[in-house]
Amino acid sequence: MDPKAALDFEKGGGLVTAIAQDAESGEILMVAHMNLEAFERTLETGQAVYWSRSRDRLWHKGEESGNVQRVESISIDCDGDAVLLRVEQEGGAACHTGRRSCFFRRIEGDGYRDVGVQVFDPDEVYSK
Amino acid sequence: MDPKAALDFEKGGGLVTAIAQDAESGEILMVAHMNLEAFERTLETGQAVYWSRSRDRLWHKGEESGNVQRVESISIDCDGDAVLLRVEQEGGAACHTGRRSCFFRRIEGDGYRDVGVQVFDPDEVYSK
């Protein structure tokens, strides 16, 4: 059965949720979204292509930083509105802040703490 | 700093994406959503409370099946539109189909395959 037929883009206004998980460590790297074209491009290229809600365009992850995500497997959830990508993260960091994971703010007590692992300096990686 | 202040509910129309990850194995169990009240209830109770988009109401995960999620930690992503819950899954299964994870359809070749681990029979767990 065609994987696209298992996806429900309607519920999310044309988008499904996409989670990137480090294939080796199991760490959650980031969450983004895909429209149908992003999903197809991901299948075709073997690298994660998302739909950027803030920039309103296709976003080949790593297009600027070089930190692409090589996709090892894709799974679809039970109701078809989310996909899970197990990836090998080039450069070792998924977050635009240079941290390995975007989920670097852990809630502790009444606040939160930065527990992120800094891998690169974003000022050196992204053009101004 | 108040964790709620780090969340951006606007971008997702009042909701943030919530990922539940098995705290021990690292397996992704499911993806759902939270509004502010669901987030607060999760913090207060220590169990995952989501906002059900299909039922349009608060959803205390496990309220019917008994398979609650005990929250060990919560992390917020860099732009505040997603949270990651590391949980202990009561009953060993998060999916309403009785499988351990909702992401049981893995893409292979031109199709996908059910690689899910069946933990319970949904007909026995949910009332008709």
PDB file of N, CA and C in Angstrom, chain B residues 20-87:
ATOM      1  N   ALA B  20       5.444  11.780  23.466  1.00  0.00           N
ATOM      2  CA  ALA B  20       5.677  10.911  24.615  1.00  0.00           C
ATOM      3  C   ALA B  20       6.727   9.878  24.242  1.00  0.00           C
ATOM      4  N   GLN B  21       7.800   9.870  25.019  1.00  0.00           N
ATOM      5  CA  GLN B  21       8.911   8.945  24.794  1.00  0.00           C
ATOM      6  C   GLN B  21       9.043   8.039  26.015  1.00  0.00           C
ATOM      7  N   ASP B  22       9.219   6.773  25.794  1.00  0.00           N
ATOM      8  CA  ASP B  22       9.442   5.857  26.914  1.00  0.00           C
ATOM      9  C   ASP B  22      10.750   6.241  27.608  1.00  0.00           C
ATOM     10  N   ALA B  23      10.651   6.526  28.901  1.00  0.00           N
ATOM     11  CA  ALA B  23      11.809   7.051  29.630  1.00  0.00           C
ATOM     12  C   ALA B  23      12.940   6.041  29.704  1.00  0.00           C
ATOM     13  N   GLU B  24      12.589   4.761  29.682  1.00  0.00           N
ATOM     14  CA  GLU B  24      13.619   3.735  29.835  1.00  0.00           C
ATOM     15  C   GLU B  24      14.220   3.329  28.490  1.00  0.00           C
ATOM     16  N   SER B  25      13.363   2.990  27.536  1.00  0.00           N
ATOM     17  CA  SER B  25      13.862   2.450  26.268  1.00  0.00           C
ATOM     18  C   SER B  25      14.179   3.532  25.238  1.00  0.00           C
ATOM     19  N   GLY B  26      13.599   4.728  25.410  1.00  0.00           N
ATOM     20  CA  GLY B  26      13.795   5.788  24.427  1.00  0.00           C
ATOM     21  C   GLY B  26      12.851   5.684  23.238  1.00  0.00           C
ATOM     22  N   GLU B  27      12.017   4.663  23.220  1.00  0.00           N
ATOM     23  CA  GLU B  27      11.071   4.494  22.109  1.00  0.00           C
ATOM     24  C   GLU B  27      10.042   5.625  22.106  1.00  0.00           C
ATOM     25  N   ILE B  28       9.713   6.123  20.910  1.00  0.00           N
ATOM     26  CA  ILE B  28       8.647   7.117  20.796  1.00  0.00           C
ATOM     27  C   ILE B  28       7.320   6.384  20.861  1.00  0.00           C
ATOM     28  N   LEU B  29       6.490   6.771  21.797  1.00  0.00           N
ATOM     29  CA  LEU B  29       5.222   6.074  21.999  1.00  0.00           C
ATOM     30  C   LEU B  29       4.089   6.692  21.202  1.00  0.00           C
ATOM     31  N   MET B  30       4.023   8.020  21.200  1.00  0.00           N
ATOM     32  CA  MET B  30       2.900   8.687  20.530  1.00  0.00           C
ATOM     33  C   MET B  30       3.180  10.178  20.406  1.00  0.00           C
ATOM     34  N   VAL B  31       2.374  10.822  19.599  1.00  0.00           N
ATOM     35  CA  VAL B  31       2.397  12.278  19.478  1.00  0.00           C
ATOM     36  C   VAL B  31       0.975  12.777  19.673  1.00  0.00           C
ATOM     37  N   ALA B  32       0.830  13.823  20.457  1.00  0.00           N
ATOM     38  CA  ALA B  32      -0.480  14.410  20.670  1.00  0.00           C
ATOM     39  C   ALA B  32      -0.308  15.925  20.800  1.00  0.00           C
ATOM     40  N   HIS B  33      -1.288  16.589  21.359  1.00  0.00           N
ATOM     41  CA  HIS B  33      -1.211  18.047  21.506  1.00  0.00           C
ATOM     42  C   HIS B  33      -1.633  18.455  22.911  1.00  0.00           C
ATOM     43  N   MET B  34      -1.205  19.637  23.304  1.00  0.00           N
ATOM     44  CA  MET B  34      -1.608  20.210  24.593  1.00  0.00           C
ATOM     45  C   MET B  34      -2.004  21.659  24.395  1.00  0.00           C
ATOM     46  N   ASN B  35      -3.099  22.063  25.043  1.00  0.00           N
ATOM     47  CA  ASN B  35      -3.341  23.489  25.209  1.00  0.00           C
ATOM     48  C   ASN B  35      -2.783  23.881  26.583  1.00  0.00           C
ATOM     49  N   LEU B  36      -2.927  25.125  26.959  1.00  0.00           N
ATOM     50  CA  LEU B  36      -2.336  25.577  28.217  1.00  0.00           C
ATOM     51  C   LEU B  36      -2.879  24.782  29.394  1.00  0.00           C
ATOM     52  N   GLU B  37      -4.180  24.532  29.391  1.00  0.00           N
ATOM     53  CA  GLU B  37      -4.774  23.814  30.523  1.00  0.00           C
ATOM     54  C   GLU B  37      -4.236  22.387  30.613  1.00  0.00           C
ATOM     55  N   ALA B  38      -4.085  21.725  29.475  1.00  0.00           N
ATOM     56  CA  ALA B  38      -3.538  20.364  29.479  1.00  0.00           C
ATOM     57  C   ALA B  38      -2.117  20.357  30.030  1.00  0.00           C
ATOM     58  N   PHE B  39      -1.338  21.368  29.620  1.00  0.00           N
ATOM     59  CA  PHE B  39       0.039  21.472  30.110  1.00  0.00           C
ATOM     60  C   PHE B  39       0.048  21.653  31.626  1.00  0.00           C
ATOM     61  N   GLU B  40      -0.795  22.544  32.117  1.00  0.00           N
ATOM     62  CA  GLU B  40      -0.857  22.798  33.561  1.00  0.00           C
ATOM     63  C   GLU B  40      -1.313  21.555  34.319  1.00  0.00           C
ATOM     64  N   ARG B  41      -2.304  20.874  33.781  1.00  0.00           N
ATOM     65  CA  ARG B  41      -2.796  19.663  34.441  1.00  0.00           C
ATOM     66  C   ARG B  41      -1.719  18.580  34.475  1.00  0.00           C
ATOM     67  N   THR B  42      -0.921  18.516  33.414  1.00  0.00           N
ATOM     68  CA  THR B  42       0.176  17.543  33.375  1.00  0.00           C
ATOM     69  C   THR B  42       1.195  17.848  34.473  1.00  0.00           C
ATOM     70  N   LEU B  43       1.539  19.135  34.616  1.00  0.00           N
ATOM     71  CA  LEU B  43       2.484  19.531  35.660  1.00  0.00           C
ATOM     72  C   LEU B  43       1.919  19.224  37.051  1.00  0.00           C
ATOM     73  N   GLU B  44       0.650  19.507  37.243  1.00  0.00           N
ATOM     74  CA  GLU B  44       0.024  19.328  38.563  1.00  0.00           C
ATOM     75  C   GLU B  44      -0.083  17.862  38.950  1.00  0.00           C
ATOM     76  N   THR B  45      -0.502  17.037  37.991  1.00  0.00           N
ATOM     77  CA  THR B  45      -0.816  15.651  38.318  1.00  0.00           C
ATOM     78  C   THR B  45       0.356  14.702  38.138  1.00  0.00           C
ATOM     79  N   GLY B  46       1.351  15.103  37.344  1.00  0.00           N
ATOM     80  CA  GLY B  46       2.459  14.204  37.069  1.00  0.00           C
ATOM     81  C   GLY B  46       2.083  13.102  36.091  1.00  0.00           C
ATOM     82  N   GLN B  47       0.888  13.226  35.498  1.00  0.00           N
ATOM     83  CA  GLN B  47       0.471  12.281  34.462  1.00  0.00           C
ATOM     84  C   GLN B  47       0.110  13.068  33.211  1.00  0.00           C
ATOM     85  N   ALA B  48       0.322  12.451  32.059  1.00  0.00           N
ATOM     86  CA  ALA B  48       0.119  13.156  30.797  1.00  0.00           C
ATOM     87  C   ALA B  48      -1.355  13.470  30.577  1.00  0.00           C
ATOM     88  N   VAL B  49      -1.648  14.746  30.363  1.00  0.00           N
ATOM     89  CA  VAL B  49      -2.986  15.213  29.993  1.00  0.00           C
ATOM     90  C   VAL B  49      -2.835  15.971  28.680  1.00  0.00           C
ATOM     91  N   TYR B  50      -3.556  15.530  27.669  1.00  0.00           N
ATOM     92  CA  TYR B  50      -3.462  16.143  26.347  1.00  0.00           C
ATOM     93  C   TYR B  50      -4.757  16.873  26.004  1.00  0.00           C
ATOM     94  N   TRP B  51      -4.721  17.563  24.863  1.00  0.00           N
ATOM     95  CA  TRP B  51      -5.946  18.099  24.285  1.00  0.00           C
ATOM     96  C   TRP B  51      -6.275  17.242  23.073  1.00  0.00           C
ATOM     97  N   SER B  52      -7.438  16.617  23.106  1.00  0.00           N
ATOM     98  CA  SER B  52      -7.853  15.772  21.987  1.00  0.00           C
ATOM     99  C   SER B  52      -8.463  16.644  20.898  1.00  0.00           C
ATOM    100  N   ARG B  53      -7.802  16.660  19.725  1.00  0.00           N
ATOM    101  CA  ARG B  53      -8.343  17.448  18.608  1.00  0.00           C
ATOM    102  C   ARG B  53      -9.597  16.791  18.046  1.00  0.00           C
ATOM    103  N   SER B  54      -9.647  15.460  18.075  1.00  0.00           N
ATOM    104  CA  SER B  54     -10.818  14.787  17.490  1.00  0.00           C
ATOM    105  C   SER B  54     -12.036  14.898  18.411  1.00  0.00           C
ATOM    106  N   ARG B  55     -11.793  14.878  19.731  1.00  0.00           N
ATOM    107  CA  ARG B  55     -12.930  14.952  20.660  1.00  0.00           C
ATOM    108  C   ARG B  55     -13.139  16.373  21.191  1.00  0.00           C
ATOM    109  N   ASP B  56     -12.184  17.244  20.909  1.00  0.00           N
ATOM    110  CA  ASP B  56     -12.294  18.650  21.288  1.00  0.00           C
ATOM    111  C   ASP B  56     -12.489  18.828  22.800  1.00  0.00           C
ATOM    112  N   ARG B  57     -11.649  18.113  23.547  1.00  0.00           N
ATOM    113  CA  ARG B  57     -11.729  18.240  25.009  1.00  0.00           C
ATOM    114  C   ARG B  57     -10.413  17.754  25.621  1.00  0.00           C
ATOM    115  N   LEU B  58     -10.226  18.058  26.926  1.00  0.00           N
ATOM    116  CA  LEU B  58      -9.065  17.547  27.643  1.00  0.00           C
ATOM    117  C   LEU B  58      -9.123  16.023  27.651  1.00  0.00           C
ATOM    118  N   TRP B  59      -7.952  15.426  27.583  1.00  0.00           N
ATOM    119  CA  TRP B  59      -7.860  13.976  27.494  1.00  0.00           C
ATOM    120  C   TRP B  59      -6.764  13.507  28.446  1.00  0.00           C
ATOM    121  N   HIS B  60      -7.184  12.998  29.576  1.00  0.00           N
ATOM    122  CA  HIS B  60      -6.242  12.409  30.521  1.00  0.00           C
ATOM    123  C   HIS B  60      -5.918  11.023  29.987  1.00  0.00           C
ATOM    124  N   LYS B  61      -4.747  10.909  29.404  1.00  0.00           N
ATOM    125  CA  LYS B  61      -4.349   9.655  28.755  1.00  0.00           C
ATOM    126  C   LYS B  61      -4.502   8.479  29.723  1.00  0.00           C
ATOM    127  N   GLY B  62      -5.226   7.470  29.319  1.00  0.00           N
ATOM    128  CA  GLY B  62      -5.445   6.306  30.170  1.00  0.00           C
ATOM    129  C   GLY B  62      -6.714   6.390  30.993  1.00  0.00           C
ATOM    130  N   GLU B  63      -7.481   7.455  30.805  1.00  0.00           N
ATOM    131  CA  GLU B  63      -8.696   7.644  31.614  1.00  0.00           C
ATOM    132  C   GLU B  63      -9.673   6.480  31.431  1.00  0.00           C
ATOM    133  N   GLU B  64      -9.655   5.891  30.238  1.00  0.00           N
ATOM    134  CA  GLU B  64     -10.559   4.765  29.994  1.00  0.00           C
ATOM    135  C   GLU B  64      -9.834   3.425  30.132  1.00  0.00           C
ATOM    136  N   SER B  65      -8.653   3.339  29.546  1.00  0.00           N
ATOM    137  CA  SER B  65      -7.927   2.063  29.519  1.00  0.00           C
ATOM    138  C   SER B  65      -7.163   1.805  30.813  1.00  0.00           C
ATOM    139  N   GLY B  66      -6.930   2.866  31.600  1.00  0.00           N
ATOM    140  CA  GLY B  66      -6.077   2.716  32.782  1.00  0.00           C
ATOM    141  C   GLY B  66      -4.604   2.859  32.468  1.00  0.00           C
ATOM    142  N   ASN B  67      -4.280   2.958  31.177  1.00  0.00           N
ATOM    143  CA  ASN B  67      -2.875   3.041  30.778  1.00  0.00           C
ATOM    144  C   ASN B  67      -2.374   4.488  30.815  1.00  0.00           C
ATOM    145  N   VAL B  68      -2.249   5.006  32.022  1.00  0.00           N
ATOM    146  CA  VAL B  68      -1.767   6.376  32.204  1.00  0.00           C
ATOM    147  C   VAL B  68      -0.275   6.451  31.905  1.00  0.00           C
ATOM    148  N   GLN B  69       0.191   7.664  31.711  1.00  0.00           N
ATOM    149  CA  GLN B  69       1.620   7.909  31.492  1.00  0.00           C
ATOM    150  C   GLN B  69       2.150   8.730  32.664  1.00  0.00           C
ATOM    151  N   ARG B  70       3.028   8.151  33.438  1.00  0.00           N
ATOM    152  CA  ARG B  70       3.660   8.877  34.541  1.00  0.00           C
ATOM    153  C   ARG B  70       4.851   9.658  33.978  1.00  0.00           C
ATOM    154  N   VAL B  71       4.824  10.952  34.198  1.00  0.00           N
ATOM    155  CA  VAL B  71       5.800  11.835  33.565  1.00  0.00           C
ATOM    156  C   VAL B  71       7.061  11.928  34.412  1.00  0.00           C
ATOM    157  N   GLU B  72       8.186  11.545  33.822  1.00  0.00           N
ATOM    158  CA  GLU B  72       9.457  11.643  34.544  1.00  0.00           C
ATOM    159  C   GLU B  72      10.143  12.976  34.284  1.00  0.00           C
ATOM    160  N   SER B  73      10.011  13.506  33.081  1.00  0.00           N
ATOM    161  CA  SER B  73      10.569  14.832  32.794  1.00  0.00           C
ATOM    162  C   SER B  73       9.860  15.432  31.597  1.00  0.00           C
ATOM    163  N   ILE B  74       9.918  16.758  31.528  1.00  0.00           N
ATOM    164  CA  ILE B  74       9.352  17.488  30.399  1.00  0.00           C
ATOM    165  C   ILE B  74      10.414  18.455  29.883  1.00  0.00           C
ATOM    166  N   SER B  75      10.603  18.462  28.560  1.00  0.00           N
ATOM    167  CA  SER B  75      11.525  19.403  27.937  1.00  0.00           C
ATOM    168  C   SER B  75      10.783  20.220  26.890  1.00  0.00           C
ATOM    169  N   ILE B  76      11.224  21.457  26.726  1.00  0.00           N
ATOM    170  CA  ILE B  76      10.599  22.395  25.788  1.00  0.00           C
ATOM    171  C   ILE B  76      11.588  22.662  24.667  1.00  0.00           C
ATOM    172  N   ASP B  77      11.089  22.717  23.432  1.00  0.00           N
ATOM    173  CA  ASP B  77      12.029  22.897  22.318  1.00  0.00           C
ATOM    174  C   ASP B  77      12.384  24.370  22.122  1.00  0.00           C
ATOM    175  N   CYS B  78      13.312  24.611  21.198  1.00  0.00           N
ATOM    176  CA  CYS B  78      13.938  25.928  21.060  1.00  0.00           C
ATOM    177  C   CYS B  78      12.949  27.036  20.737  1.00  0.00           C
ATOM    178  N   ASP B  79      11.905  26.730  19.966  1.00  0.00           N
ATOM    179  CA  ASP B  79      10.954  27.793  19.635  1.00  0.00           C
ATOM    180  C   ASP B  79       9.637  27.650  20.385  1.00  0.00           C
ATOM    181  N   GLY B  80       9.605  26.753  21.346  1.00  0.00           N
ATOM    182  CA  GLY B  80       8.491  26.729  22.297  1.00  0.00           C
ATOM    183  C   GLY B  80       7.171  26.199  21.768  1.00  0.00           C
ATOM    184  N   ASP B  81       7.200  25.542  20.607  1.00  0.00           N
ATOM    185  CA  ASP B  81       5.934  25.026  20.089  1.00  0.00           C
ATOM    186  C   ASP B  81       5.817  23.506  20.226  1.00  0.00           C
ATOM    187  N   ALA B  82       6.722  22.902  20.984  1.00  0.00           N
ATOM    188  CA  ALA B  82       6.663  21.456  21.193  1.00  0.00           C
ATOM    189  C   ALA B  82       7.268  21.103  22.552  1.00  0.00           C
ATOM    190  N   VAL B  83       6.709  20.085  23.170  1.00  0.00           N
ATOM    191  CA  VAL B  83       7.244  19.578  24.421  1.00  0.00           C
ATOM    192  C   VAL B  83       7.504  18.081  24.287  1.00  0.00           C
ATOM    193  N   LEU B  84       8.522  17.636  25.002  1.00  0.00           N
ATOM    194  CA  LEU B  84       8.892  16.224  24.993  1.00  0.00           C
ATOM    195  C   LEU B  84       8.692  15.677  26.397  1.00  0.00           C
ATOM    196  N   LEU B  85       7.835  14.674  26.518  1.00  0.00           N
ATOM    197  CA  LEU B  85       7.575  14.038  27.809  1.00  0.00           C
ATOM    198  C   LEU B  85       8.287  12.699  27.840  1.00  0.00           C
ATOM    199  N   ARG B  86       9.116  12.518  28.826  1.00  0.00           N
ATOM    200  CA  ARG B  86       9.671  11.183  29.049  1.00  0.00           C
ATOM    201  C   ARG B  86       8.788  10.522  30.103  1.00  0.00           C
ATOM    202  N   VAL B  87       8.207   9.389  29.728  1.00  0.00           N
ATOM    203  CA  VAL B  87       7.156   8.815  30.566  1.00  0.00           C
ATOM    204  C   VAL B  87       7.403   7.344  30.872  1.00  0.00           C
TER     205      VAL B  87
END
